PDB file of N, CA and C in Angstrom:
ATOM      1  N   MET A   1     -16.118 -16.704 -46.898  1.00 59.00           N
ATOM      2  CA  MET A   1     -14.982 -16.776 -45.964  1.00 59.00           C
ATOM      3  C   MET A   1     -14.913 -15.217 -45.541  1.00 59.00           C
ATOM      4  N   GLY A   2     -14.572 -15.238 -43.937  1.00 64.00           N
ATOM      5  CA  GLY A   2     -14.520 -13.714 -43.152  1.00 64.00           C
ATOM      6  C   GLY A   2     -13.572 -13.240 -43.565  1.00 64.00           C
ATOM      7  N   LYS A   3     -13.353 -12.063 -43.134  1.00 69.00           N
ATOM      8  CA  LYS A   3     -12.132 -11.105 -43.021  1.00 69.00           C
ATOM      9  C   LYS A   3     -10.940 -11.687 -42.563  1.00 69.00           C
ATOM     10  N   LYS A   4      -9.754 -11.505 -43.298  1.00 71.00           N
ATOM     11  CA  LYS A   4      -8.320 -12.157 -42.642  1.00 71.00           C
ATOM     12  C   LYS A   4      -7.956 -11.035 -41.679  1.00 71.00           C
ATOM     13  N   LEU A   5      -7.354 -11.824 -40.486  1.00 67.00           N
ATOM     14  CA  LEU A   5      -7.144 -10.835 -39.511  1.00 67.00           C
ATOM     15  C   LEU A   5      -5.876 -10.900 -39.452  1.00 67.00           C
ATOM     16  N   ASN A   6      -4.871  -9.463 -39.422  1.00 71.00           N
ATOM     17  CA  ASN A   6      -3.448  -9.559 -39.856  1.00 71.00           C
ATOM     18  C   ASN A   6      -2.725  -9.181 -38.316  1.00 71.00           C
ATOM     19  N   ASN A   7      -3.405  -9.015 -37.401  1.00 72.00           N
ATOM     20  CA  ASN A   7      -2.607  -8.935 -36.074  1.00 72.00           C
ATOM     21  C   ASN A   7      -3.636  -9.193 -34.989  1.00 72.00           C
ATOM     22  N   LEU A   8      -3.122  -8.964 -33.609  1.00 66.00           N
ATOM     23  CA  LEU A   8      -3.770  -9.525 -32.400  1.00 66.00           C
ATOM     24  C   LEU A   8      -4.644  -8.180 -32.277  1.00 66.00           C
ATOM     25  N   SER A   9      -4.479  -7.145 -32.646  1.00 66.00           N
ATOM     26  CA  SER A   9      -5.491  -5.810 -32.262  1.00 66.00           C
ATOM     27  C   SER A   9      -6.867  -6.090 -32.902  1.00 66.00           C
ATOM     28  N   ASP A  10      -6.690  -6.933 -34.075  1.00 65.00           N
ATOM     29  CA  ASP A  10      -8.062  -7.101 -34.710  1.00 65.00           C
ATOM     30  C   ASP A  10      -8.807  -8.095 -33.883  1.00 65.00           C
ATOM     31  N   LEU A  11      -8.575  -8.888 -33.070  1.00 64.00           N
ATOM     32  CA  LEU A  11      -9.162  -9.882 -32.335  1.00 64.00           C
ATOM     33  C   LEU A  11     -10.049  -9.155 -30.966  1.00 64.00           C
ATOM     34  N   SER A  12     -11.074  -9.635 -30.884  1.00 64.00           N
ATOM     35  CA  SER A  12     -11.679  -9.003 -29.594  1.00 64.00           C
ATOM     36  C   SER A  12     -12.122 -10.232 -28.546  1.00 64.00           C
ATOM     37  N   MET A  13     -12.456  -9.939 -27.323  1.00 59.00           N
ATOM     38  CA  MET A  13     -12.526 -10.947 -26.253  1.00 59.00           C
ATOM     39  C   MET A  13     -13.985 -11.911 -26.617  1.00 59.00           C
ATOM     40  N   VAL A  14     -13.845 -12.717 -26.480  1.00 61.00           N
ATOM     41  CA  VAL A  14     -15.057 -13.679 -26.747  1.00 61.00           C
ATOM     42  C   VAL A  14     -15.702 -13.931 -25.461  1.00 61.00           C
ATOM     43  N   TYR A  15     -14.978 -14.449 -24.459  1.00 61.00           N
ATOM     44  CA  TYR A  15     -15.618 -14.844 -23.220  1.00 61.00           C
ATOM     45  C   TYR A  15     -14.707 -14.398 -21.948  1.00 61.00           C
ATOM     46  N   SER A  16     -15.055 -14.315 -21.101  1.00 61.00           N
ATOM     47  CA  SER A  16     -14.543 -14.044 -19.905  1.00 61.00           C
ATOM     48  C   SER A  16     -15.120 -14.480 -18.624  1.00 61.00           C
ATOM     49  N   THR A  17     -14.364 -15.125 -17.635  1.00 64.00           N
ATOM     50  CA  THR A  17     -15.159 -15.676 -16.594  1.00 64.00           C
ATOM     51  C   THR A  17     -15.374 -14.654 -15.197  1.00 64.00           C
ATOM     52  N   HIS A  18     -14.206 -13.582 -15.555  1.00 61.00           N
ATOM     53  CA  HIS A  18     -14.180 -12.715 -14.502  1.00 61.00           C
ATOM     54  C   HIS A  18     -14.618 -11.188 -15.325  1.00 61.00           C
ATOM     55  N   ALA A  19     -15.594 -10.717 -15.738  1.00 62.00           N
ATOM     56  CA  ALA A  19     -15.686  -9.708 -16.262  1.00 62.00           C
ATOM     57  C   ALA A  19     -16.013  -8.559 -15.654  1.00 62.00           C
ATOM     58  N   ASN A  20     -16.450  -8.414 -14.761  1.00 64.00           N
ATOM     59  CA  ASN A  20     -16.637  -7.058 -13.589  1.00 64.00           C
ATOM     60  C   ASN A  20     -15.662  -7.156 -12.396  1.00 64.00           C
ATOM     61  N   GLU A  21     -14.920  -7.932 -12.713  1.00 63.00           N
ATOM     62  CA  GLU A  21     -13.889  -7.888 -11.250  1.00 63.00           C
ATOM     63  C   GLU A  21     -12.747  -7.148 -11.663  1.00 63.00           C
ATOM     64  N   PRO A  22     -12.092  -6.497 -10.643  1.00 58.00           N
ATOM     65  CA  PRO A  22     -10.843  -5.655 -10.998  1.00 58.00           C
ATOM     66  C   PRO A  22      -9.826  -6.825 -11.033  1.00 58.00           C
ATOM     67  N   ASP A  23      -8.736  -6.510 -11.657  1.00 57.00           N
ATOM     68  CA  ASP A  23      -7.539  -7.020 -11.865  1.00 57.00           C
ATOM     69  C   ASP A  23      -6.678  -7.100 -10.439  1.00 57.00           C
ATOM     70  N   ALA A  24      -5.986  -7.739 -10.152  1.00 52.00           N
ATOM     71  CA  ALA A  24      -5.474  -8.139  -8.575  1.00 52.00           C
ATOM     72  C   ALA A  24      -4.459  -7.054  -8.608  1.00 52.00           C
ATOM     73  N   GLN A  25      -3.647  -6.648  -9.726  1.00 53.00           N
ATOM     74  CA  GLN A  25      -2.826  -5.368  -9.672  1.00 53.00           C
ATOM     75  C   GLN A  25      -3.452  -4.130  -9.206  1.00 53.00           C
ATOM     76  N   GLU A  26      -4.624  -4.013  -9.831  1.00 56.00           N
ATOM     77  CA  GLU A  26      -5.381  -2.690  -9.489  1.00 56.00           C
ATOM     78  C   GLU A  26      -5.534  -2.659  -8.268  1.00 56.00           C
ATOM     79  N   ILE A  27      -6.240  -3.851  -7.413  1.00 50.00           N
ATOM     80  CA  ILE A  27      -6.294  -3.830  -6.160  1.00 50.00           C
ATOM     81  C   ILE A  27      -5.241  -3.482  -5.191  1.00 50.00           C
ATOM     82  N   ILE A  28      -4.061  -3.895  -5.456  1.00 51.00           N
ATOM     83  CA  ILE A  28      -3.025  -3.700  -4.822  1.00 51.00           C
ATOM     84  C   ILE A  28      -2.608  -2.424  -4.986  1.00 51.00           C
ATOM     85  N   LYS A  29      -2.418  -1.835  -6.070  1.00 52.00           N
ATOM     86  CA  LYS A  29      -2.020  -0.223  -6.409  1.00 52.00           C
ATOM     87  C   LYS A  29      -3.049   0.796  -5.715  1.00 52.00           C
ATOM     88  N   ASP A  30      -4.469   0.222  -5.616  1.00 49.00           N
ATOM     89  CA  ASP A  30      -5.154   1.159  -4.944  1.00 49.00           C
ATOM     90  C   ASP A  30      -5.213   1.280  -3.677  1.00 49.00           C
ATOM     91  N   SER A  31      -4.606   0.427  -2.947  1.00 53.00           N
ATOM     92  CA  SER A  31      -4.553   0.122  -1.310  1.00 53.00           C
ATOM     93  C   SER A  31      -3.194   0.872  -0.999  1.00 53.00           C
ATOM     94  N   ASN A  32      -3.032   1.266   0.074  1.00 53.00           N
ATOM     95  CA  ASN A  32      -1.719   1.580   0.909  1.00 53.00           C
ATOM     96  C   ASN A  32      -1.333   0.830   1.712  1.00 53.00           C
ATOM     97  N   TYR A  33      -0.092   0.121   1.222  1.00 54.00           N
ATOM     98  CA  TYR A  33       0.404  -0.873   2.011  1.00 54.00           C
ATOM     99  C   TYR A  33       1.929  -0.136   2.580  1.00 54.00           C
ATOM    100  N   SER A  34       2.232   0.850   2.314  1.00 52.00           N
ATOM    101  CA  SER A  34       3.378   1.472   2.765  1.00 52.00           C
ATOM    102  C   SER A  34       3.806   1.389   4.193  1.00 52.00           C
ATOM    103  N   GLY A  35       2.893   1.096   5.169  1.00 63.00           N
ATOM    104  CA  GLY A  35       2.956   1.203   6.560  1.00 63.00           C
ATOM    105  C   GLY A  35       3.219  -0.487   7.015  1.00 63.00           C
ATOM    106  N   LYS A  36       2.836  -1.114   6.059  1.00 76.00           N
ATOM    107  CA  LYS A  36       2.850  -2.548   6.839  1.00 76.00           C
ATOM    108  C   LYS A  36       4.229  -3.031   6.327  1.00 76.00           C
ATOM    109  N   VAL A  37       4.996  -3.854   7.271  1.00 89.00           N
ATOM    110  CA  VAL A  37       6.053  -4.545   7.038  1.00 89.00           C
ATOM    111  C   VAL A  37       6.116  -5.793   6.272  1.00 89.00           C
ATOM    112  N   VAL A  38       6.723  -6.129   5.139  1.00 92.00           N
ATOM    113  CA  VAL A  38       6.605  -7.358   4.341  1.00 92.00           C
ATOM    114  C   VAL A  38       7.836  -7.803   4.331  1.00 92.00           C
ATOM    115  N   ARG A  39       8.193  -9.329   5.109  1.00 94.00           N
ATOM    116  CA  ARG A  39       9.290 -10.100   5.027  1.00 94.00           C
ATOM    117  C   ARG A  39       9.502 -11.050   3.923  1.00 94.00           C
ATOM    118  N   VAL A  40      10.563 -11.264   3.669  1.00 95.00           N
ATOM    119  CA  VAL A  40      10.903 -11.974   2.634  1.00 95.00           C
ATOM    120  C   VAL A  40      11.831 -12.854   3.239  1.00 95.00           C
ATOM    121  N   GLN A  41      11.681 -14.329   3.335  1.00 94.00           N
ATOM    122  CA  GLN A  41      13.081 -15.116   4.057  1.00 94.00           C
ATOM    123  C   GLN A  41      13.140 -16.399   2.957  1.00 94.00           C
ATOM    124  N   LEU A  42      14.341 -16.718   3.030  1.00 94.00           N
ATOM    125  CA  LEU A  42      14.961 -18.014   2.325  1.00 94.00           C
ATOM    126  C   LEU A  42      14.826 -19.015   3.623  1.00 94.00           C
ATOM    127  N   GLU A  43      13.822 -20.276   3.315  1.00 92.00           N
ATOM    128  CA  GLU A  43      13.634 -21.287   4.224  1.00 92.00           C
ATOM    129  C   GLU A  43      14.352 -22.736   3.562  1.00 92.00           C
ATOM    130  N   SER A  44      14.831 -23.590   4.343  1.00 92.00           N
ATOM    131  CA  SER A  44      15.133 -24.711   3.824  1.00 92.00           C
ATOM    132  C   SER A  44      14.029 -25.948   4.357  1.00 92.00           C
ATOM    133  N   ILE A  45      13.405 -26.821   3.369  1.00 87.00           N
ATOM    134  CA  ILE A  45      12.478 -27.585   3.687  1.00 87.00           C
ATOM    135  C   ILE A  45      12.998 -29.086   3.274  1.00 87.00           C
ATOM    136  N   ARG A  46      11.972 -30.083   3.150  1.00 85.00           N
ATOM    137  CA  ARG A  46      12.458 -31.277   3.444  1.00 85.00           C
ATOM    138  C   ARG A  46      13.263 -31.636   1.962  1.00 85.00           C
ATOM    139  N   GLY A  47      14.184 -32.515   2.174  1.00 87.00           N
ATOM    140  CA  GLY A  47      15.230 -33.037   1.118  1.00 87.00           C
ATOM    141  C   GLY A  47      16.094 -31.863   0.670  1.00 87.00           C
ATOM    142  N   GLY A  48      16.297 -31.077   1.448  1.00 88.00           N
ATOM    143  CA  GLY A  48      17.349 -30.109   1.306  1.00 88.00           C
ATOM    144  C   GLY A  48      16.740 -28.979   0.112  1.00 88.00           C
ATOM    145  N   LYS A  49      15.673 -28.864  -0.048  1.00 92.00           N
ATOM    146  CA  LYS A  49      14.947 -27.904  -0.960  1.00 92.00           C
ATOM    147  C   LYS A  49      14.768 -26.651  -0.338  1.00 92.00           C
ATOM    148  N   VAL A  50      15.015 -25.323  -1.093  1.00 95.00           N
ATOM    149  CA  VAL A  50      14.628 -24.280  -0.424  1.00 95.00           C
ATOM    150  C   VAL A  50      13.579 -23.619  -1.034  1.00 95.00           C
ATOM    151  N   VAL A  51      12.627 -22.581  -0.415  1.00 95.00           N
ATOM    152  CA  VAL A  51      11.812 -21.885  -0.852  1.00 95.00           C
ATOM    153  C   VAL A  51      11.860 -20.259  -0.471  1.00 95.00           C
ATOM    154  N   THR A  52      11.477 -19.489  -1.219  1.00 95.00           N
ATOM    155  CA  THR A  52      11.316 -17.944  -0.836  1.00 95.00           C
ATOM    156  C   THR A  52      10.056 -18.014  -0.024  1.00 95.00           C
ATOM    157  N   LYS A  53       9.734 -17.516   1.059  1.00 96.00           N
ATOM    158  CA  LYS A  53       8.563 -17.321   2.122  1.00 96.00           C
ATOM    159  C   LYS A  53       8.318 -16.008   2.002  1.00 96.00           C
ATOM    160  N   ILE A  54       7.182 -15.647   1.660  1.00 95.00           N
ATOM    161  CA  ILE A  54       6.837 -14.077   1.839  1.00 95.00           C
ATOM    162  C   ILE A  54       5.772 -14.014   2.966  1.00 95.00           C
ATOM    163  N   MET A  55       5.865 -13.079   3.882  1.00 94.00           N
ATOM    164  CA  MET A  55       5.157 -13.157   4.899  1.00 94.00           C
ATOM    165  C   MET A  55       4.572 -11.554   5.552  1.00 94.00           C
ATOM    166  N   GLY A  56       3.561 -11.198   5.775  1.00 92.00           N
ATOM    167  CA  GLY A  56       3.134  -9.917   6.326  1.00 92.00           C
ATOM    168  C   GLY A  56       2.325  -9.106   5.284  1.00 92.00           C
ATOM    169  N   LEU A  57       1.989  -9.867   4.532  1.00 89.00           N
ATOM    170  CA  LEU A  57       0.881  -9.667   3.477  1.00 89.00           C
ATOM    171  C   LEU A  57      -0.465  -9.655   3.932  1.00 89.00           C
ATOM    172  N   ASN A  58      -0.960  -8.619   4.438  1.00 86.00           N
ATOM    173  CA  ASN A  58      -2.224  -8.621   4.666  1.00 86.00           C
ATOM    174  C   ASN A  58      -3.279  -8.308   3.505  1.00 86.00           C
ATOM    175  N   LEU A  59      -3.287  -9.743   2.923  1.00 88.00           N
ATOM    176  CA  LEU A  59      -4.475  -9.545   1.422  1.00 88.00           C
ATOM    177  C   LEU A  59      -5.662 -10.432   1.723  1.00 88.00           C
ATOM    178  N   MET A  60      -6.521 -10.102   0.807  1.00 89.00           N
ATOM    179  CA  MET A  60      -7.677 -11.110   0.945  1.00 89.00           C
ATOM    180  C   MET A  60      -7.269 -12.201   0.097  1.00 89.00           C
ATOM    181  N   ASP A  61      -7.763 -13.351   0.180  1.00 89.00           N
ATOM    182  CA  ASP A  61      -7.369 -14.604  -0.587  1.00 89.00           C
ATOM    183  C   ASP A  61      -7.203 -14.251  -2.154  1.00 89.00           C
ATOM    184  N   LYS A  62      -8.149 -13.615  -2.672  1.00 91.00           N
ATOM    185  CA  LYS A  62      -7.792 -13.479  -4.350  1.00 91.00           C
ATOM    186  C   LYS A  62      -6.944 -12.732  -4.547  1.00 91.00           C
ATOM    187  N   GLU A  63      -6.609 -11.785  -3.957  1.00 91.00           N
ATOM    188  CA  GLU A  63      -5.540 -10.583  -3.978  1.00 91.00           C
ATOM    189  C   GLU A  63      -4.072 -11.542  -3.867  1.00 91.00           C
ATOM    190  N   MET A  64      -3.833 -12.312  -2.923  1.00 93.00           N
ATOM    191  CA  MET A  64      -2.822 -13.080  -2.550  1.00 93.00           C
ATOM    192  C   MET A  64      -2.697 -14.002  -3.624  1.00 93.00           C
ATOM    193  N   GLU A  65      -3.856 -14.866  -4.238  1.00 94.00           N
ATOM    194  CA  GLU A  65      -3.357 -15.672  -5.349  1.00 94.00           C
ATOM    195  C   GLU A  65      -2.823 -15.057  -6.461  1.00 94.00           C
ATOM    196  N   GLY A  66      -3.499 -13.804  -6.624  1.00 94.00           N
ATOM    197  CA  GLY A  66      -2.961 -13.070  -7.650  1.00 94.00           C
ATOM    198  C   GLY A  66      -1.603 -12.688  -7.781  1.00 94.00           C
ATOM    199  N   LEU A  67      -1.196 -12.172  -6.577  1.00 94.00           N
ATOM    200  CA  LEU A  67      -0.303 -11.782  -6.522  1.00 94.00           C
ATOM    201  C   LEU A  67       1.181 -12.977  -6.499  1.00 94.00           C
ATOM    202  N   ALA A  68       0.529 -14.229  -6.005  1.00 95.00           N
ATOM    203  CA  ALA A  68       1.439 -15.412  -6.001  1.00 95.00           C
ATOM    204  C   ALA A  68       1.629 -15.607  -7.447  1.00 95.00           C
ATOM    205  N   LYS A  69       0.693 -15.725  -8.318  1.00 95.00           N
ATOM    206  CA  LYS A  69       0.457 -16.065  -9.566  1.00 95.00           C
ATOM    207  C   LYS A  69       1.751 -15.233 -10.348  1.00 95.00           C
ATOM    208  N   GLU A  70       1.417 -13.908 -10.103  1.00 94.00           N
ATOM    209  CA  GLU A  70       2.519 -12.993 -10.907  1.00 94.00           C
ATOM    210  C   GLU A  70       4.159 -13.221 -10.514  1.00 94.00           C
ATOM    211  N   LEU A  71       4.287 -13.426  -9.259  1.00 95.00           N
ATOM    212  CA  LEU A  71       5.491 -13.789  -8.754  1.00 95.00           C
ATOM    213  C   LEU A  71       6.174 -14.881  -9.574  1.00 95.00           C
ATOM    214  N   LYS A  72       5.250 -15.865  -9.164  1.00 95.00           N
ATOM    215  CA  LYS A  72       5.702 -17.156  -9.924  1.00 95.00           C
ATOM    216  C   LYS A  72       6.049 -17.199 -11.362  1.00 95.00           C
ATOM    217  N   GLN A  73       5.261 -16.361 -12.295  1.00 95.00           N
ATOM    218  CA  GLN A  73       5.330 -16.274 -13.587  1.00 95.00           C
ATOM    219  C   GLN A  73       6.551 -15.763 -13.648  1.00 95.00           C
ATOM    220  N   LYS A  74       6.800 -14.487 -12.949  1.00 93.00           N
ATOM    221  CA  LYS A  74       8.071 -13.341 -13.356  1.00 93.00           C
ATOM    222  C   LYS A  74       9.437 -14.230 -12.763  1.00 93.00           C
ATOM    223  N   CYS A  75       9.343 -15.051 -11.843  1.00 93.00           N
ATOM    224  CA  CYS A  75      10.654 -16.033 -11.434  1.00 93.00           C
ATOM    225  C   CYS A  75      10.802 -17.226 -12.146  1.00 93.00           C
ATOM    226  N   GLY A  76       9.498 -17.700 -12.833  1.00 94.00           N
ATOM    227  CA  GLY A  76       9.570 -18.591 -13.799  1.00 94.00           C
ATOM    228  C   GLY A  76       9.605 -20.138 -12.864  1.00 94.00           C
ATOM    229  N   VAL A  77       8.934 -20.100 -11.883  1.00 95.00           N
ATOM    230  CA  VAL A  77       8.893 -21.302 -10.950  1.00 95.00           C
ATOM    231  C   VAL A  77       7.338 -21.506 -10.311  1.00 95.00           C
ATOM    232  N   GLY A  78       7.656 -22.463  -9.718  1.00 95.00           N
ATOM    233  CA  GLY A  78       6.271 -22.762  -8.821  1.00 95.00           C
ATOM    234  C   GLY A  78       6.141 -22.098  -7.669  1.00 95.00           C
ATOM    235  N   GLY A  79       5.097 -22.649  -7.030  1.00 94.00           N
ATOM    236  CA  GLY A  79       4.714 -22.317  -5.624  1.00 94.00           C
ATOM    237  C   GLY A  79       3.566 -22.206  -5.257  1.00 94.00           C
ATOM    238  N   GLY A  80       3.152 -21.135  -4.181  1.00 93.00           N
ATOM    239  CA  GLY A  80       1.583 -21.111  -3.818  1.00 93.00           C
ATOM    240  C   GLY A  80       1.425 -20.498  -2.713  1.00 93.00           C
ATOM    241  N   VAL A  81      -0.030 -20.291  -2.137  1.00 95.00           N
ATOM    242  CA  VAL A  81      -0.346 -19.637  -1.264  1.00 95.00           C
ATOM    243  C   VAL A  81      -0.597 -20.696   0.021  1.00 95.00           C
ATOM    244  N   LYS A  82      -0.181 -20.681   1.311  1.00 92.00           N
ATOM    245  CA  LYS A  82      -0.568 -21.460   2.379  1.00 92.00           C
ATOM    246  C   LYS A  82      -0.327 -20.333   3.449  1.00 92.00           C
ATOM    247  N   ASP A  83      -1.564 -20.698   4.167  1.00 90.00           N
ATOM    248  CA  ASP A  83      -1.829 -20.072   5.619  1.00 90.00           C
ATOM    249  C   ASP A  83      -1.258 -18.802   5.727  1.00 90.00           C
ATOM    250  N   GLY A  84      -1.920 -18.030   4.645  1.00 89.00           N
ATOM    251  CA  GLY A  84      -1.532 -16.428   4.599  1.00 89.00           C
ATOM    252  C   GLY A  84      -0.033 -16.100   4.387  1.00 89.00           C
ATOM    253  N   LEU A  85       0.667 -17.022   3.704  1.00 93.00           N
ATOM    254  CA  LEU A  85       2.190 -16.923   3.223  1.00 93.00           C
ATOM    255  C   LEU A  85       2.139 -17.082   1.773  1.00 93.00           C
ATOM    256  N   ILE A  86       2.801 -16.740   1.127  1.00 95.00           N
ATOM    257  CA  ILE A  86       3.433 -16.919  -0.425  1.00 95.00           C
ATOM    258  C   ILE A  86       4.413 -17.845  -0.225  1.00 95.00           C
ATOM    259  N   LEU A  87       4.636 -18.770  -0.857  1.00 95.00           N
ATOM    260  CA  LEU A  87       5.719 -19.646  -1.117  1.00 95.00           C
ATOM    261  C   LEU A  87       6.285 -19.951  -2.358  1.00 95.00           C
ATOM    262  N   ILE A  88       7.397 -19.501  -2.951  1.00 96.00           N
ATOM    263  CA  ILE A  88       7.911 -19.390  -4.086  1.00 96.00           C
ATOM    264  C   ILE A  88       9.266 -20.425  -4.069  1.00 96.00           C
ATOM    265  N   GLN A  89       9.148 -21.538  -4.964  1.00 94.00           N
ATOM    266  CA  GLN A  89       9.924 -22.574  -5.106  1.00 94.00           C
ATOM    267  C   GLN A  89      11.560 -22.066  -5.561  1.00 94.00           C
ATOM    268  N   GLY A  90      12.481 -22.389  -4.637  1.00 94.00           N
ATOM    269  CA  GLY A  90      13.782 -22.032  -4.855  1.00 94.00           C
ATOM    270  C   GLY A  90      14.373 -20.534  -4.497  1.00 94.00           C
ATOM    271  N   ASP A  91      15.508 -20.333  -4.488  1.00 94.00           N
ATOM    272  CA  ASP A  91      16.203 -18.762  -3.895  1.00 94.00           C
ATOM    273  C   ASP A  91      15.766 -17.682  -4.913  1.00 94.00           C
ATOM    274  N   HIS A  92      14.661 -16.949  -4.681  1.00 95.00           N
ATOM    275  CA  HIS A  92      14.341 -15.812  -5.598  1.00 95.00           C
ATOM    276  C   HIS A  92      14.097 -14.583  -4.614  1.00 95.00           C
ATOM    277  N   VAL A  93      14.805 -14.785  -3.492  1.00 94.00           N
ATOM    278  CA  VAL A  93      14.696 -13.428  -2.616  1.00 94.00           C
ATOM    279  C   VAL A  93      15.230 -12.285  -3.165  1.00 94.00           C
ATOM    280  N   ASN A  94      15.986 -12.154  -3.994  1.00 94.00           N
ATOM    281  CA  ASN A  94      16.702 -10.821  -4.872  1.00 94.00           C
ATOM    282  C   ASN A  94      15.625 -10.671  -5.824  1.00 94.00           C
ATOM    283  N   LYS A  95      15.031 -11.379  -6.507  1.00 94.00           N
ATOM    284  CA  LYS A  95      13.956 -10.929  -7.605  1.00 94.00           C
ATOM    285  C   LYS A  95      12.921 -10.311  -6.871  1.00 94.00           C
ATOM    286  N   VAL A  96      12.136 -11.107  -5.900  1.00 94.00           N
ATOM    287  CA  VAL A  96      11.051 -10.935  -5.327  1.00 94.00           C
ATOM    288  C   VAL A  96      10.992  -9.448  -4.788  1.00 94.00           C
ATOM    289  N   ILE A  97      12.103  -9.096  -3.901  1.00 94.00           N
ATOM    290  CA  ILE A  97      11.897  -7.789  -3.395  1.00 94.00           C
ATOM    291  C   ILE A  97      11.836  -6.760  -3.937  1.00 94.00           C
ATOM    292  N   PRO A  98      12.407  -6.586  -5.293  1.00 94.00           N
ATOM    293  CA  PRO A  98      12.020  -5.259  -5.940  1.00 94.00           C
ATOM    294  C   PRO A  98      10.722  -5.372  -6.692  1.00 94.00           C
ATOM    295  N   ILE A  99      10.198  -6.469  -6.952  1.00 93.00           N
ATOM    296  CA  ILE A  99       8.782  -6.643  -7.511  1.00 93.00           C
ATOM    297  C   ILE A  99       7.595  -6.338  -6.630  1.00 93.00           C
ATOM    298  N   LEU A 100       8.144  -6.574  -5.205  1.00 93.00           N
ATOM    299  CA  LEU A 100       7.064  -6.116  -4.229  1.00 93.00           C
ATOM    300  C   LEU A 100       7.107  -4.724  -4.030  1.00 93.00           C
ATOM    301  N   ILE A 101       8.320  -4.098  -4.283  1.00 92.00           N
ATOM    302  CA  ILE A 101       8.577  -2.964  -3.660  1.00 92.00           C
ATOM    303  C   ILE A 101       7.865  -1.889  -5.010  1.00 92.00           C
ATOM    304  N   SER A 102       8.050  -2.584  -6.148  1.00 91.00           N
ATOM    305  CA  SER A 102       7.226  -1.883  -7.123  1.00 91.00           C
ATOM    306  C   SER A 102       5.877  -1.880  -7.297  1.00 91.00           C
ATOM    307  N   LYS A 103       5.399  -2.790  -6.437  1.00 89.00           N
ATOM    308  CA  LYS A 103       3.833  -3.047  -6.483  1.00 89.00           C
ATOM    309  C   LYS A 103       3.320  -2.280  -5.322  1.00 89.00           C
ATOM    310  N   GLY A 104       4.215  -1.588  -4.755  1.00 88.00           N
ATOM    311  CA  GLY A 104       3.577  -0.357  -3.750  1.00 88.00           C
ATOM    312  C   GLY A 104       3.932  -1.066  -2.210  1.00 88.00           C
ATOM    313  N   PHE A 105       4.511  -2.372  -2.076  1.00 89.00           N
ATOM    314  CA  PHE A 105       4.927  -2.679  -0.572  1.00 89.00           C
ATOM    315  C   PHE A 105       6.271  -1.871  -0.357  1.00 89.00           C
ATOM    316  N   LYS A 106       6.243  -0.692  -0.060  1.00 88.00           N
ATOM    317  CA  LYS A 106       7.575  -0.153   0.166  1.00 88.00           C
ATOM    318  C   LYS A 106       8.211  -0.312   1.462  1.00 88.00           C
ATOM    319  N   ASN A 107       7.643  -1.049   2.262  1.00 90.00           N
ATOM    320  CA  ASN A 107       8.419  -1.375   3.436  1.00 90.00           C
ATOM    321  C   ASN A 107       8.898  -3.115   3.148  1.00 90.00           C
ATOM    322  N   THR A 108       9.443  -3.511   2.324  1.00 91.00           N
ATOM    323  CA  THR A 108       9.829  -4.769   2.378  1.00 91.00           C
ATOM    324  C   THR A 108      11.118  -5.136   2.495  1.00 91.00           C
ATOM    325  N   LYS A 109      11.308  -6.375   3.399  1.00 92.00           N
ATOM    326  CA  LYS A 109      12.727  -6.340   3.952  1.00 92.00           C
ATOM    327  C   LYS A 109      13.070  -7.665   4.020  1.00 92.00           C
ATOM    328  N   ARG A 110      14.257  -8.222   3.808  1.00 93.00           N
ATOM    329  CA  ARG A 110      14.730  -9.488   3.815  1.00 93.00           C
ATOM    330  C   ARG A 110      15.062  -9.984   5.295  1.00 93.00           C
ATOM    331  N   THR A 111      14.709 -11.166   5.724  1.00 90.00           N
ATOM    332  CA  THR A 111      14.886 -11.844   7.256  1.00 90.00           C
ATOM    333  C   THR A 111      15.847 -12.785   6.948  1.00 90.00           C
ATOM    334  N   GLY A 112      16.239 -13.113   7.834  1.00 85.00           N
ATOM    335  CA  GLY A 112      16.978 -14.580   7.992  1.00 85.00           C
ATOM    336  C   GLY A 112      18.305 -14.321   7.471  1.00 85.00           C
ATOM    337  N   GLY A 113      19.324 -15.552   7.393  1.00 64.00           N
ATOM    338  CA  GLY A 113      20.836 -15.009   7.028  1.00 64.00           C
ATOM    339  C   GLY A 113      20.833 -14.799   5.448  1.00 64.00           C
TER     340      GLY A 113
END
């Protein structure tokens, strides 16, 4: 039998599909997004459902997917990236704006009613 592992720090990474790629958070923090205006809007779609729409993020596809994944996890909902927009299911405008500001998007504003 092998050595008994008592905590998670004893474990090591076995396999990674993205070994040499930087994390999406690192890419966003390295860039300067303070001058760009990011708009967060609540929009009604079919069936009376609402989505939080994030516009004005001039990010590459991988960066956009990584940011969308993190926002979905922090809000605890679904969503996705479509046509350069991040869509988060439900009314999460008040949660998303502080997260984006902490990520370096200092000029983040709410639009619409």
